[in-house]
Structures are given as structure tokens and as C-alpha cells.
Amino acid sequence: MNYTEAKSKFINTWGSLGTLWGINKAMAQIQSLLFISSEPLSMEEIMEELKISRGNTSMNLRQLIDWGIVSKEFKAGERKEYFTTEKDVQELARIIAKERSRRELQPTIKVLKEVSNITPDGTKETDEFIKQTKAMCELTETADSLLNKMANQQQNWITKSILKIFS
């Protein structure tokens, strides 16, 4: 396999994996392209490489910037904006973990706390509902706590966290 084939396979695989994590394919492909690029890329270069529209590219770049994993760079004498992503895999994973907690787990915990604190009315259905939603809330809080502990570690947080779990 040559470089071009390997690059295409990596970008497509990362795009498919992204959909399993709840982000769209184009967003994951843009991030993966920037991740393996030796230089920051312009929107036009991203569009050409991935064969996606300007609107799709622009919207997904904004989302990646909002997530904190893509940033704009300016080149002297250029009017175009260039984009780059975090290159340190550990830092990238840490940023994503924190953002997923903020966007997904924290709102879920809030709803679970709200629905599990309804007033009991003595029925089996209500008792079961309260019991199960409290259990789900506890599990979600534990997952969020674990994710935040791992995300707050410094370098090699994944390795350190996994070693702590198994030691």
C-alpha cells in the first residue's frame, strides 16, 4: 500500500469510527486529515482532499473549533484561513473526554436527577421508575467521574489510568 492509499484508508476509517462516537463522518474525516497533515490546511484544500462542499466543510470546521480540537492559523501575506488540529494523541483524547462530559454526560445527569426525584405515589410503577432512574443516575455519575479523573491527568493519562484500574 502506498502513501495515498494508506492516507485515504485512514481518513475513511476514522470517519466511520467517528459515526460510532456520535459525530458525523465529515467532521471526523476533517479532523483526521488535519491530524496527519504536516502543515495547516485551508478550507479549499480540505474540500478538495475530501470532496465535500464548502458549506459542509465550514459547518464542521466550526464544530471542531467549538470542541477545542481544531484551531485557525494565519499565514503572513495570506488572506485565507488555515486550520490545524491538536497533534498530541493524549491531549486530543483529554480534550474530547472533557467535551463529551460537558455536552453529553452532564446534561444526562441533570435530567436523571430531575426524573428520579419525583414524588412517590405508592404504586409499583412509580417505585420501580424511581429505583431504576436513580440507579442509572448513579452509573452515569460514576462514568462521568471516571472520565473526568482520567481527563484531568497529565501526560500519558490513558496509560496511568488503566494501570491504576488494574493494580
Short mmCIF file of C-alpha atoms in Angstrom, two decimals:
data_model
loop_
_atom_site.label_atom_id
_atom_site.label_comp_id
_atom_site.label_asym_id
_atom_site.label_seq_id
_atom_site.Cartn_x
_atom_site.Cartn_y
_atom_site.Cartn_z
CA MET A 1 0.00 0.00 0.00
CA ASN A 2 1.40 3.40 -0.92
CA TYR A 3 1.03 6.70 0.96
CA THR A 4 -2.04 7.87 -0.97
CA GLU A 5 -3.89 4.60 -0.39
CA ALA A 6 -2.92 4.48 3.29
CA LYS A 7 -3.96 8.12 3.79
CA SER A 8 -7.35 7.52 2.17
CA LYS A 9 -7.91 4.35 4.18
CA PHE A 10 -7.01 6.12 7.45
CA ILE A 11 -9.32 9.09 6.76
CA ASN A 12 -12.23 6.84 5.74
CA THR A 13 -11.76 4.53 8.72
CA TRP A 14 -11.55 7.47 11.14
CA GLY A 15 -14.69 8.93 9.54
CA SER A 16 -16.59 5.67 10.04
CA LEU A 17 -15.33 5.38 13.62
CA GLY A 18 -16.49 8.94 14.31
CA THR A 19 -20.07 7.99 13.50
CA LEU A 20 -19.90 5.36 16.24
CA TRP A 21 -18.85 8.08 18.69
CA GLY A 22 -21.78 10.31 17.75
CA ILE A 23 -20.10 12.75 15.38
CA ASN A 24 -20.73 12.90 11.68
CA LYS A 25 -18.44 11.31 9.14
CA ALA A 26 -17.30 14.57 7.52
CA MET A 27 -16.38 16.08 10.89
CA ALA A 28 -14.24 13.04 11.76
CA GLN A 29 -12.66 12.99 8.30
CA ILE A 30 -11.72 16.68 8.50
CA GLN A 31 -10.12 16.16 11.91
CA SER A 32 -8.22 13.08 10.70
CA LEU A 33 -6.97 14.91 7.60
CA LEU A 34 -5.70 17.78 9.73
CA PHE A 35 -4.21 15.30 12.20
CA ILE A 36 -1.99 13.66 9.58
CA SER A 37 -1.16 16.84 7.64
CA SER A 38 2.33 18.21 8.09
CA GLU A 39 1.10 21.78 7.54
CA PRO A 40 -2.12 23.65 8.36
CA LEU A 41 -4.70 23.35 5.55
CA SER A 42 -7.04 25.92 4.03
CA MET A 43 -10.75 25.27 3.67
CA GLU A 44 -10.26 24.84 -0.07
CA GLU A 45 -7.55 22.21 0.46
CA ILE A 46 -9.82 20.32 2.86
CA MET A 47 -12.75 20.50 0.42
CA GLU A 48 -10.61 19.26 -2.46
CA GLU A 49 -9.00 16.44 -0.50
CA LEU A 50 -12.26 15.12 0.99
CA LYS A 51 -14.56 16.01 -1.93
CA ILE A 52 -17.08 17.78 0.30
CA SER A 53 -18.94 21.06 -0.15
CA ARG A 54 -17.89 24.44 1.21
CA GLY A 55 -20.94 24.56 3.48
CA ASN A 56 -20.26 21.10 4.90
CA THR A 57 -16.60 21.94 5.42
CA SER A 58 -17.34 25.29 7.05
CA MET A 59 -20.01 23.90 9.38
CA ASN A 60 -17.82 21.00 10.51
CA LEU A 61 -14.74 23.19 11.00
CA ARG A 62 -16.82 25.48 13.26
CA GLN A 63 -17.95 22.46 15.29
CA LEU A 64 -14.39 21.17 15.59
CA ILE A 65 -13.26 24.63 16.74
CA ASP A 66 -16.12 24.66 19.29
CA TRP A 67 -14.93 21.27 20.57
CA GLY A 68 -11.47 22.80 21.06
CA ILE A 69 -9.61 20.33 18.86
CA VAL A 70 -9.16 22.47 15.74
CA SER A 71 -7.80 25.99 15.61
CA LYS A 72 -7.28 28.65 12.96
CA GLU A 73 -3.84 29.73 11.90
CA PHE A 74 -2.94 32.71 9.80
CA LYS A 75 -0.03 32.88 7.39
CA ALA A 76 1.70 36.19 6.76
CA GLY A 77 0.60 37.71 3.47
CA GLU A 78 -2.29 35.25 3.03
CA ARG A 79 -5.96 36.16 3.15
CA LYS A 80 -7.05 32.54 3.58
CA GLU A 81 -7.60 30.96 6.95
CA TYR A 82 -5.70 27.78 7.68
CA PHE A 83 -6.69 25.07 10.11
CA THR A 84 -4.79 22.66 12.29
CA THR A 85 -5.66 20.16 14.98
CA GLU A 86 -4.08 19.02 18.22
CA LYS A 87 -1.27 16.63 17.27
CA ASP A 88 -0.63 15.09 20.69
CA VAL A 89 -2.84 12.00 20.85
CA GLN A 90 -3.02 12.06 24.66
CA GLU A 91 -4.03 15.73 24.73
CA LEU A 92 -6.55 15.17 21.95
CA ALA A 93 -8.16 12.34 23.91
CA ARG A 94 -8.20 14.52 27.05
CA ILE A 95 -9.93 17.40 25.24
CA ILE A 96 -12.52 15.09 23.70
CA ALA A 97 -13.20 13.39 27.06
CA LYS A 98 -13.80 16.74 28.79
CA GLU A 99 -16.04 17.97 26.00
CA ARG A 100 -18.08 14.76 25.89
CA SER A 101 -18.64 15.06 29.64
CA ARG A 102 -19.78 18.67 29.27
CA ARG A 103 -22.01 18.09 26.24
CA GLU A 104 -23.41 14.64 26.95
CA LEU A 105 -22.96 13.27 30.45
CA GLN A 106 -23.62 16.42 32.49
CA PRO A 107 -26.99 17.17 30.78
CA THR A 108 -27.97 13.50 31.13
CA ILE A 109 -27.13 13.52 34.84
CA LYS A 110 -29.23 16.66 35.29
CA VAL A 111 -32.27 15.02 33.66
CA LEU A 112 -31.80 11.74 35.55
CA LYS A 113 -31.66 13.59 38.88
CA GLU A 114 -34.79 15.51 37.98
CA VAL A 115 -36.84 12.48 36.90
CA SER A 116 -35.64 10.24 39.74
CA ASN A 117 -36.72 12.77 42.35
CA ILE A 118 -40.43 12.62 41.57
CA THR A 119 -42.82 12.28 44.48
CA PRO A 120 -43.59 8.63 45.25
CA ASP A 121 -47.29 7.83 44.95
CA GLY A 122 -47.13 4.29 46.38
CA THR A 123 -47.60 2.49 43.07
CA LYS A 124 -45.27 -0.27 41.92
CA GLU A 125 -44.69 1.55 38.64
CA THR A 126 -43.58 4.76 40.31
CA ASP A 127 -41.38 2.91 42.83
CA GLU A 128 -39.71 0.95 40.00
CA PHE A 129 -39.27 4.11 37.94
CA ILE A 130 -37.58 5.93 40.83
CA LYS A 131 -35.37 2.94 41.65
CA GLN A 132 -34.22 2.44 38.06
CA THR A 133 -33.65 6.10 37.23
CA LYS A 134 -31.64 6.58 40.44
CA ALA A 135 -29.52 3.54 39.53
CA MET A 136 -28.97 4.94 36.03
CA CYS A 137 -28.08 8.33 37.52
CA GLU A 138 -25.51 6.74 39.85
CA LEU A 139 -23.96 4.81 36.95
CA THR A 140 -23.81 7.93 34.78
CA GLU A 141 -22.26 9.96 37.62
CA THR A 142 -19.66 7.23 38.14
CA ALA A 143 -18.83 7.17 34.42
CA ASP A 144 -18.57 10.95 34.37
CA SER A 145 -16.36 10.97 37.46
CA LEU A 146 -14.07 8.33 35.96
CA LEU A 147 -13.90 10.19 32.65
CA ASN A 148 -13.07 13.46 34.43
CA LYS A 149 -10.39 11.83 36.58
CA MET A 150 -8.75 10.39 33.50
CA ALA A 151 -9.09 13.65 31.57
CA ASN A 152 -7.50 15.65 34.39
CA GLN A 153 -4.36 13.52 34.44
CA GLN A 154 -1.31 14.97 32.78
CA GLN A 155 0.78 13.19 30.14
CA ASN A 156 0.05 9.55 29.47
CA TRP A 157 -3.28 9.83 31.30
CA ILE A 158 -4.73 6.87 29.46
CA THR A 159 -1.87 4.58 30.41
CA LYS A 160 -1.72 5.82 34.00
CA SER A 161 -5.49 5.49 34.43
CA ILE A 162 -5.63 1.99 33.02
CA LEU A 163 -2.71 0.90 35.19
CA LYS A 164 -4.44 2.31 38.30
CA ILE A 165 -7.62 0.40 37.45
CA PHE A 166 -5.78 -2.91 37.15
CA SER A 167 -3.33 -2.51 40.04
#
